[in-house]
Amino acid sequence: TGTLMQGKRGVIMGVANDRSIAWGIARAVAAQGGEIAFTYQGEALEKRVKPLAESVGSSLVLPCDVADDASMDAAFDAVAKAWGKIDFLVHAIGYADKQYLRGRYLDTPRAAFLQAMDISCFSFVAVGQRAAALMEAGGSLLTLSYLGAERVTPHYNVMGVAKAALEASVRYMATDLGERGIRVNAISAGPIKTLAASGIGDFRYILKWNQYNSPLRRNVTIEEVGGSGLYLLSDLAAGVTGEVHHVDSGYHIVGMKNPDAPDI
Ligand code: NAD
């Protein structure tokens, strides 16, 4: 524990359970004295998120469906009413119909494409608008991406295209908000077994591949993503914006398979 986030308040979106990346970030922020408002997608998740929130001293737990403008308005109105201003926002939300997270990208229908873009990319813009309006003395916005945005990774398909758009959004939002001292960054996380990841075809193979071929020869944890998230949200990263920071055991630098890797 420490004091890096003492006096800072913010919203963390995307906790579904205690394996969520958002939860790893929340724990790191809370351990440094940050105050957190949590949002969850739907009623089914409320009973999971409430006790987690309570365990880090948070009583502000709000429903927020990012597909719905009124729901986002209500959540941020409630935060504004409780706190007036905020200092940080974590957007750890993504979705694509899992039917299209296998097979060929070329076969993606329009509706699945638009939904993946809406929930996984535009929603960061939408919540960024609302969060920035509550940031008076600067702030930090953080989202989560994946290597499939930069290169072809098996089965990631339409999600990779949405993450590419999300990473471009990070750069444009960083430019729009820079003058106000609001920083905008992404963490490109290595594969982690979460609810969202279970929708991706052959995810076990992807985990093994990264374990055998990344420089650190292992996968990352939500605690490690939490630590790097904490850095980007805190004043330690006061000079950092528009960045896509890889927290992936170094896998993104690898050009060829590790010749000593066992068969998967
Ligand atoms: P997760 O399933 O724990 O979290 C995904 C969250 O998105 C859930 O809380 C879900 O409720 C929320 N969500 C989906 N649709 C929503 C909507 N319409 N409104 C509000 N919330 C909605 O899985 P995770 O892996 O922790 O995912 C968090 C982020 O990290 C996602 O953006 C994901 O793409 C990204 N990411 C994950 C991995 C990985 O391997 N797990 C790697 C890199 C990036």
Short mmCIF file of N, CA and C in Angstrom, two decimals, residues 69-198:
data_model
loop_
_atom_site.label_atom_id
_atom_site.label_comp_id
_atom_site.label_asym_id
_atom_site.label_seq_id
_atom_site.Cartn_x
_atom_site.Cartn_y
_atom_site.Cartn_z
N ASP A 69 -27.20 5.55 -24.54
CA ASP A 69 -26.80 6.91 -24.13
C ASP A 69 -27.43 7.31 -22.80
N ALA A 70 -28.70 6.97 -22.62
CA ALA A 70 -29.40 7.38 -21.39
C ALA A 70 -28.78 6.70 -20.17
N SER A 71 -28.38 5.45 -20.34
CA SER A 71 -27.74 4.72 -19.25
C SER A 71 -26.40 5.35 -18.89
N MET A 72 -25.63 5.75 -19.91
CA MET A 72 -24.34 6.41 -19.64
C MET A 72 -24.57 7.76 -18.96
N ASP A 73 -25.56 8.52 -19.44
CA ASP A 73 -25.87 9.82 -18.82
C ASP A 73 -26.22 9.64 -17.35
N ALA A 74 -27.05 8.64 -17.07
CA ALA A 74 -27.50 8.43 -15.69
C ALA A 74 -26.31 8.08 -14.79
N ALA A 75 -25.42 7.22 -15.28
CA ALA A 75 -24.27 6.81 -14.47
C ALA A 75 -23.37 8.01 -14.17
N PHE A 76 -23.05 8.80 -15.19
CA PHE A 76 -22.15 9.93 -14.96
C PHE A 76 -22.83 11.07 -14.20
N ASP A 77 -24.16 11.19 -14.34
CA ASP A 77 -24.89 12.16 -13.50
C ASP A 77 -24.77 11.77 -12.03
N ALA A 78 -24.88 10.48 -11.76
CA ALA A 78 -24.79 10.00 -10.37
C ALA A 78 -23.39 10.26 -9.81
N VAL A 79 -22.37 10.06 -10.63
CA VAL A 79 -21.00 10.34 -10.19
C VAL A 79 -20.83 11.84 -9.93
N ALA A 80 -21.36 12.65 -10.83
CA ALA A 80 -21.26 14.11 -10.69
C ALA A 80 -21.94 14.55 -9.40
N LYS A 81 -23.09 13.95 -9.13
CA LYS A 81 -23.86 14.32 -7.93
C LYS A 81 -23.09 13.95 -6.66
N ALA A 82 -22.46 12.77 -6.68
CA ALA A 82 -21.75 12.30 -5.49
C ALA A 82 -20.44 13.06 -5.27
N TRP A 83 -19.71 13.31 -6.33
CA TRP A 83 -18.35 13.80 -6.20
C TRP A 83 -18.08 15.16 -6.84
N GLY A 84 -18.93 15.59 -7.77
CA GLY A 84 -18.67 16.84 -8.49
C GLY A 84 -17.63 16.68 -9.57
N LYS A 85 -16.41 16.30 -9.18
CA LYS A 85 -15.35 16.12 -10.18
C LYS A 85 -14.66 14.76 -10.03
N ILE A 86 -14.00 14.33 -11.09
CA ILE A 86 -13.22 13.09 -11.02
C ILE A 86 -11.82 13.32 -11.60
N ASP A 87 -10.93 12.37 -11.34
CA ASP A 87 -9.54 12.48 -11.79
C ASP A 87 -9.14 11.39 -12.80
N PHE A 88 -9.87 10.28 -12.80
CA PHE A 88 -9.48 9.20 -13.73
C PHE A 88 -10.68 8.38 -14.18
N LEU A 89 -10.49 7.71 -15.31
CA LEU A 89 -11.51 6.80 -15.83
C LEU A 89 -10.82 5.59 -16.44
N VAL A 90 -11.30 4.40 -16.11
CA VAL A 90 -10.81 3.17 -16.74
C VAL A 90 -11.95 2.55 -17.55
N HIS A 91 -11.69 2.33 -18.83
CA HIS A 91 -12.66 1.71 -19.74
C HIS A 91 -12.10 0.33 -20.10
N ALA A 92 -12.64 -0.70 -19.46
CA ALA A 92 -12.17 -2.07 -19.71
C ALA A 92 -13.35 -2.87 -20.25
N ILE A 93 -13.83 -2.44 -21.42
CA ILE A 93 -15.06 -2.97 -22.00
C ILE A 93 -14.82 -3.33 -23.46
N GLY A 94 -15.27 -4.49 -23.84
CA GLY A 94 -15.22 -4.87 -25.25
C GLY A 94 -16.26 -5.94 -25.50
N TYR A 95 -16.75 -5.96 -26.73
CA TYR A 95 -17.70 -7.02 -27.09
C TYR A 95 -17.77 -7.21 -28.60
N ALA A 96 -17.79 -8.47 -29.02
CA ALA A 96 -18.16 -8.83 -30.38
C ALA A 96 -18.88 -10.17 -30.29
N ASP A 97 -19.85 -10.37 -31.16
CA ASP A 97 -20.58 -11.64 -31.21
C ASP A 97 -19.57 -12.77 -31.43
N LYS A 98 -19.54 -13.72 -30.50
CA LYS A 98 -18.47 -14.72 -30.55
C LYS A 98 -18.57 -15.65 -31.75
N GLN A 99 -19.71 -15.65 -32.37
CA GLN A 99 -19.88 -16.40 -33.62
C GLN A 99 -18.85 -15.95 -34.67
N TYR A 100 -18.43 -14.68 -34.57
CA TYR A 100 -17.49 -14.14 -35.56
C TYR A 100 -16.07 -14.03 -35.02
N LEU A 101 -15.81 -14.58 -33.83
CA LEU A 101 -14.45 -14.62 -33.29
C LEU A 101 -13.86 -16.01 -33.56
N ARG A 102 -14.07 -16.46 -34.76
CA ARG A 102 -13.53 -17.71 -35.30
C ARG A 102 -13.79 -17.64 -36.80
N GLY A 103 -13.16 -18.54 -37.54
CA GLY A 103 -13.37 -18.49 -38.99
C GLY A 103 -12.71 -17.28 -39.62
N ARG A 104 -13.27 -16.83 -40.77
CA ARG A 104 -12.63 -15.75 -41.53
C ARG A 104 -13.18 -14.38 -41.16
N TYR A 105 -12.30 -13.39 -41.05
CA TYR A 105 -12.75 -12.00 -40.84
C TYR A 105 -13.64 -11.56 -41.99
N LEU A 106 -13.27 -12.02 -43.18
CA LEU A 106 -13.99 -11.61 -44.39
C LEU A 106 -15.48 -11.93 -44.33
N ASP A 107 -15.87 -12.85 -43.51
CA ASP A 107 -17.27 -13.25 -43.42
C ASP A 107 -18.08 -12.46 -42.39
N THR A 108 -17.49 -11.41 -41.81
CA THR A 108 -18.21 -10.62 -40.80
C THR A 108 -19.39 -9.88 -41.42
N PRO A 109 -20.60 -10.08 -40.92
CA PRO A 109 -21.73 -9.30 -41.44
C PRO A 109 -21.76 -7.89 -40.87
N ARG A 110 -22.48 -7.01 -41.54
CA ARG A 110 -22.54 -5.59 -41.16
C ARG A 110 -22.95 -5.40 -39.69
N ALA A 111 -23.99 -6.11 -39.27
CA ALA A 111 -24.51 -5.88 -37.91
C ALA A 111 -23.46 -6.24 -36.85
N ALA A 112 -22.72 -7.33 -37.07
CA ALA A 112 -21.70 -7.75 -36.10
C ALA A 112 -20.53 -6.76 -36.10
N PHE A 113 -20.20 -6.27 -37.30
CA PHE A 113 -19.12 -5.27 -37.42
C PHE A 113 -19.49 -4.01 -36.65
N LEU A 114 -20.71 -3.50 -36.88
CA LEU A 114 -21.13 -2.24 -36.25
C LEU A 114 -21.24 -2.39 -34.74
N GLN A 115 -21.71 -3.54 -34.28
CA GLN A 115 -21.85 -3.75 -32.84
C GLN A 115 -20.46 -3.80 -32.16
N ALA A 116 -19.52 -4.51 -32.79
CA ALA A 116 -18.16 -4.59 -32.22
C ALA A 116 -17.54 -3.20 -32.15
N MET A 117 -17.72 -2.42 -33.21
CA MET A 117 -17.19 -1.05 -33.25
C MET A 117 -17.85 -0.17 -32.20
N ASP A 118 -19.16 -0.32 -32.04
CA ASP A 118 -19.92 0.51 -31.11
C ASP A 118 -19.48 0.25 -29.67
N ILE A 119 -19.50 -1.03 -29.28
CA ILE A 119 -19.22 -1.38 -27.88
C ILE A 119 -17.73 -1.30 -27.57
N SER A 120 -16.88 -1.66 -28.52
CA SER A 120 -15.45 -1.79 -28.23
C SER A 120 -14.64 -0.55 -28.58
N CYS A 121 -15.17 0.33 -29.43
CA CYS A 121 -14.44 1.54 -29.80
C CYS A 121 -15.22 2.80 -29.45
N PHE A 122 -16.40 2.97 -30.04
CA PHE A 122 -17.12 4.24 -29.81
C PHE A 122 -17.42 4.46 -28.33
N SER A 123 -17.65 3.39 -27.60
CA SER A 123 -18.01 3.58 -26.18
C SER A 123 -16.90 4.31 -25.41
N PHE A 124 -15.65 4.15 -25.83
CA PHE A 124 -14.57 4.89 -25.15
C PHE A 124 -14.69 6.39 -25.43
N VAL A 125 -15.09 6.72 -26.66
CA VAL A 125 -15.34 8.13 -27.00
C VAL A 125 -16.51 8.66 -26.16
N ALA A 126 -17.57 7.86 -26.11
CA ALA A 126 -18.80 8.28 -25.42
C ALA A 126 -18.56 8.49 -23.93
N VAL A 127 -17.86 7.58 -23.29
CA VAL A 127 -17.61 7.76 -21.85
C VAL A 127 -16.50 8.80 -21.63
N GLY A 128 -15.60 8.93 -22.61
CA GLY A 128 -14.57 9.96 -22.53
C GLY A 128 -15.19 11.35 -22.52
N GLN A 129 -16.21 11.57 -23.34
CA GLN A 129 -16.92 12.87 -23.35
C GLN A 129 -17.47 13.18 -21.97
N ARG A 130 -18.12 12.20 -21.39
CA ARG A 130 -18.79 12.41 -20.10
C ARG A 130 -17.79 12.53 -18.96
N ALA A 131 -16.71 11.75 -19.01
CA ALA A 131 -15.70 11.81 -17.95
C ALA A 131 -14.93 13.12 -18.02
N ALA A 132 -14.55 13.53 -19.24
CA ALA A 132 -13.75 14.75 -19.39
C ALA A 132 -14.52 15.97 -18.88
N ALA A 133 -15.85 15.92 -19.02
CA ALA A 133 -16.67 17.04 -18.53
C ALA A 133 -16.59 17.18 -17.01
N LEU A 134 -16.18 16.10 -16.34
CA LEU A 134 -16.07 16.13 -14.87
C LEU A 134 -14.63 16.31 -14.40
N MET A 135 -13.71 16.52 -15.36
CA MET A 135 -12.29 16.67 -14.99
C MET A 135 -11.90 18.14 -15.06
N GLU A 136 -11.77 18.75 -13.91
CA GLU A 136 -11.47 20.19 -13.86
C GLU A 136 -9.97 20.44 -13.83
N ALA A 137 -9.27 19.60 -13.09
CA ALA A 137 -7.84 19.84 -12.89
C ALA A 137 -7.02 18.76 -13.59
N GLY A 138 -7.32 18.55 -14.87
CA GLY A 138 -6.64 17.49 -15.59
C GLY A 138 -7.19 16.13 -15.21
N GLY A 139 -6.61 15.08 -15.79
CA GLY A 139 -7.08 13.74 -15.49
C GLY A 139 -6.42 12.72 -16.39
N SER A 140 -6.85 11.47 -16.22
CA SER A 140 -6.25 10.38 -16.98
C SER A 140 -7.34 9.39 -17.41
N LEU A 141 -7.41 9.14 -18.71
CA LEU A 141 -8.34 8.15 -19.26
C LEU A 141 -7.53 6.96 -19.74
N LEU A 142 -8.02 5.76 -19.45
CA LEU A 142 -7.29 4.55 -19.82
C LEU A 142 -8.24 3.52 -20.43
N THR A 143 -7.81 2.92 -21.55
CA THR A 143 -8.60 1.82 -22.13
C THR A 143 -7.70 0.61 -22.34
N LEU A 144 -8.29 -0.51 -22.73
CA LEU A 144 -7.57 -1.77 -22.90
C LEU A 144 -7.62 -2.23 -24.36
N SER A 145 -6.45 -2.59 -24.89
CA SER A 145 -6.40 -3.08 -26.26
C SER A 145 -5.66 -4.41 -26.30
N TYR A 146 -5.46 -4.91 -27.53
CA TYR A 146 -4.78 -6.19 -27.72
C TYR A 146 -3.98 -6.14 -29.02
N LEU A 147 -2.93 -6.92 -29.07
CA LEU A 147 -2.03 -7.00 -30.23
C LEU A 147 -2.76 -7.23 -31.56
N GLY A 148 -3.92 -7.87 -31.50
CA GLY A 148 -4.73 -8.09 -32.71
C GLY A 148 -5.11 -6.81 -33.43
N ALA A 149 -4.92 -5.65 -32.77
CA ALA A 149 -5.14 -4.36 -33.41
C ALA A 149 -4.04 -4.05 -34.42
N GLU A 150 -2.81 -4.55 -34.13
CA GLU A 150 -1.64 -4.19 -34.93
C GLU A 150 -1.29 -5.26 -35.95
N ARG A 151 -1.56 -6.50 -35.60
CA ARG A 151 -1.18 -7.63 -36.45
C ARG A 151 -2.30 -8.64 -36.43
N VAL A 152 -2.29 -9.52 -37.40
CA VAL A 152 -3.31 -10.56 -37.46
C VAL A 152 -3.01 -11.62 -36.41
N THR A 153 -3.96 -11.84 -35.51
CA THR A 153 -3.85 -12.95 -34.57
C THR A 153 -5.08 -13.84 -34.79
N PRO A 154 -4.90 -15.16 -34.65
CA PRO A 154 -5.98 -16.06 -35.04
C PRO A 154 -7.29 -15.77 -34.30
N HIS A 155 -8.39 -15.78 -35.05
CA HIS A 155 -9.76 -15.68 -34.52
C HIS A 155 -10.15 -14.30 -33.99
N TYR A 156 -9.21 -13.36 -33.88
CA TYR A 156 -9.56 -12.08 -33.26
C TYR A 156 -10.43 -11.24 -34.20
N ASN A 157 -10.18 -11.39 -35.50
CA ASN A 157 -11.08 -10.88 -36.55
C ASN A 157 -11.64 -9.48 -36.31
N VAL A 158 -12.95 -9.36 -36.24
CA VAL A 158 -13.60 -8.04 -36.16
C VAL A 158 -13.17 -7.29 -34.90
N MET A 159 -12.80 -8.02 -33.86
CA MET A 159 -12.34 -7.39 -32.63
C MET A 159 -11.00 -6.68 -32.88
N GLY A 160 -10.15 -7.28 -33.72
CA GLY A 160 -8.86 -6.65 -34.05
C GLY A 160 -9.08 -5.33 -34.78
N VAL A 161 -10.06 -5.31 -35.66
CA VAL A 161 -10.36 -4.09 -36.40
C VAL A 161 -10.92 -3.02 -35.45
N ALA A 162 -11.78 -3.45 -34.52
CA ALA A 162 -12.33 -2.50 -33.53
C ALA A 162 -11.23 -1.97 -32.61
N LYS A 163 -10.29 -2.84 -32.23
CA LYS A 163 -9.18 -2.40 -31.36
C LYS A 163 -8.25 -1.44 -32.11
N ALA A 164 -8.07 -1.66 -33.43
CA ALA A 164 -7.26 -0.72 -34.22
C ALA A 164 -7.91 0.66 -34.19
N ALA A 165 -9.23 0.69 -34.33
CA ALA A 165 -9.96 1.96 -34.27
C ALA A 165 -9.88 2.56 -32.87
N LEU A 166 -9.92 1.70 -31.87
CA LEU A 166 -9.81 2.17 -30.48
C LEU A 166 -8.44 2.82 -30.24
N GLU A 167 -7.38 2.20 -30.74
CA GLU A 167 -6.03 2.76 -30.55
C GLU A 167 -5.88 4.08 -31.30
N ALA A 168 -6.50 4.20 -32.46
CA ALA A 168 -6.49 5.48 -33.18
C ALA A 168 -7.29 6.52 -32.39
N SER A 169 -8.39 6.10 -31.78
CA SER A 169 -9.19 7.01 -30.94
C SER A 169 -8.37 7.55 -29.79
N VAL A 170 -7.52 6.69 -29.20
CA VAL A 170 -6.67 7.12 -28.10
C VAL A 170 -5.83 8.32 -28.54
N ARG A 171 -5.27 8.24 -29.75
CA ARG A 171 -4.41 9.32 -30.24
C ARG A 171 -5.20 10.60 -30.50
N TYR A 172 -6.38 10.47 -31.11
CA TYR A 172 -7.19 11.67 -31.38
C TYR A 172 -7.73 12.28 -30.09
N MET A 173 -8.15 11.43 -29.17
CA MET A 173 -8.68 11.95 -27.90
C MET A 173 -7.56 12.61 -27.09
N ALA A 174 -6.36 12.03 -27.13
CA ALA A 174 -5.22 12.62 -26.42
C ALA A 174 -4.95 14.02 -26.94
N THR A 175 -5.08 14.20 -28.24
CA THR A 175 -4.84 15.51 -28.86
C THR A 175 -5.95 16.49 -28.49
N ASP A 176 -7.20 16.02 -28.55
CA ASP A 176 -8.33 16.90 -28.21
C ASP A 176 -8.27 17.38 -26.76
N LEU A 177 -7.81 16.52 -25.86
CA LEU A 177 -7.92 16.80 -24.43
C LEU A 177 -6.62 17.26 -23.79
N GLY A 178 -5.54 17.25 -24.57
CA GLY A 178 -4.22 17.56 -24.02
C GLY A 178 -4.13 18.94 -23.38
N GLU A 179 -4.71 19.93 -24.06
CA GLU A 179 -4.64 21.30 -23.54
C GLU A 179 -5.25 21.45 -22.16
N ARG A 180 -6.20 20.56 -21.86
CA ARG A 180 -6.85 20.61 -20.55
C ARG A 180 -6.13 19.74 -19.52
N GLY A 181 -4.98 19.21 -19.89
CA GLY A 181 -4.22 18.39 -18.94
C GLY A 181 -4.82 17.01 -18.73
N ILE A 182 -5.66 16.60 -19.69
CA ILE A 182 -6.25 15.25 -19.59
C ILE A 182 -5.46 14.33 -20.51
N ARG A 183 -4.91 13.26 -19.94
CA ARG A 183 -4.11 12.30 -20.69
C ARG A 183 -4.96 11.11 -21.09
N VAL A 184 -4.65 10.53 -22.26
CA VAL A 184 -5.44 9.40 -22.76
C VAL A 184 -4.47 8.32 -23.25
N ASN A 185 -4.56 7.14 -22.65
CA ASN A 185 -3.63 6.06 -22.99
C ASN A 185 -4.36 4.72 -23.05
N ALA A 186 -3.68 3.74 -23.65
CA ALA A 186 -4.19 2.37 -23.66
C ALA A 186 -3.12 1.42 -23.15
N ILE A 187 -3.56 0.35 -22.55
CA ILE A 187 -2.66 -0.78 -22.29
C ILE A 187 -3.03 -1.88 -23.27
N SER A 188 -2.03 -2.36 -24.01
CA SER A 188 -2.23 -3.52 -24.85
C SER A 188 -1.79 -4.74 -24.04
N ALA A 189 -2.77 -5.44 -23.50
CA ALA A 189 -2.49 -6.56 -22.58
C ALA A 189 -2.27 -7.86 -23.34
N GLY A 190 -1.39 -8.69 -22.82
CA GLY A 190 -1.26 -10.05 -23.34
C GLY A 190 -2.49 -10.85 -22.97
N PRO A 191 -2.65 -12.05 -23.54
CA PRO A 191 -3.86 -12.84 -23.27
C PRO A 191 -3.97 -13.26 -21.80
N ILE A 192 -5.17 -13.10 -21.26
CA ILE A 192 -5.48 -13.47 -19.88
C ILE A 192 -6.84 -14.17 -19.89
N LYS A 193 -6.95 -15.26 -19.13
CA LYS A 193 -8.20 -16.02 -19.12
C LYS A 193 -9.28 -15.26 -18.35
N THR A 194 -10.15 -14.59 -19.07
CA THR A 194 -11.28 -13.86 -18.48
C THR A 194 -12.56 -14.30 -19.18
N LEU A 195 -13.68 -13.76 -18.70
CA LEU A 195 -14.98 -14.05 -19.32
C LEU A 195 -14.97 -13.65 -20.80
N ALA A 196 -14.51 -12.43 -21.08
CA ALA A 196 -14.50 -11.94 -22.46
C ALA A 196 -13.61 -12.82 -23.34
N ALA A 197 -12.46 -13.24 -22.79
CA ALA A 197 -11.51 -14.02 -23.58
C ALA A 197 -12.06 -15.40 -23.93
N SER A 198 -12.97 -15.90 -23.09
CA SER A 198 -13.50 -17.25 -23.35
C SER A 198 -14.34 -17.29 -24.63
#
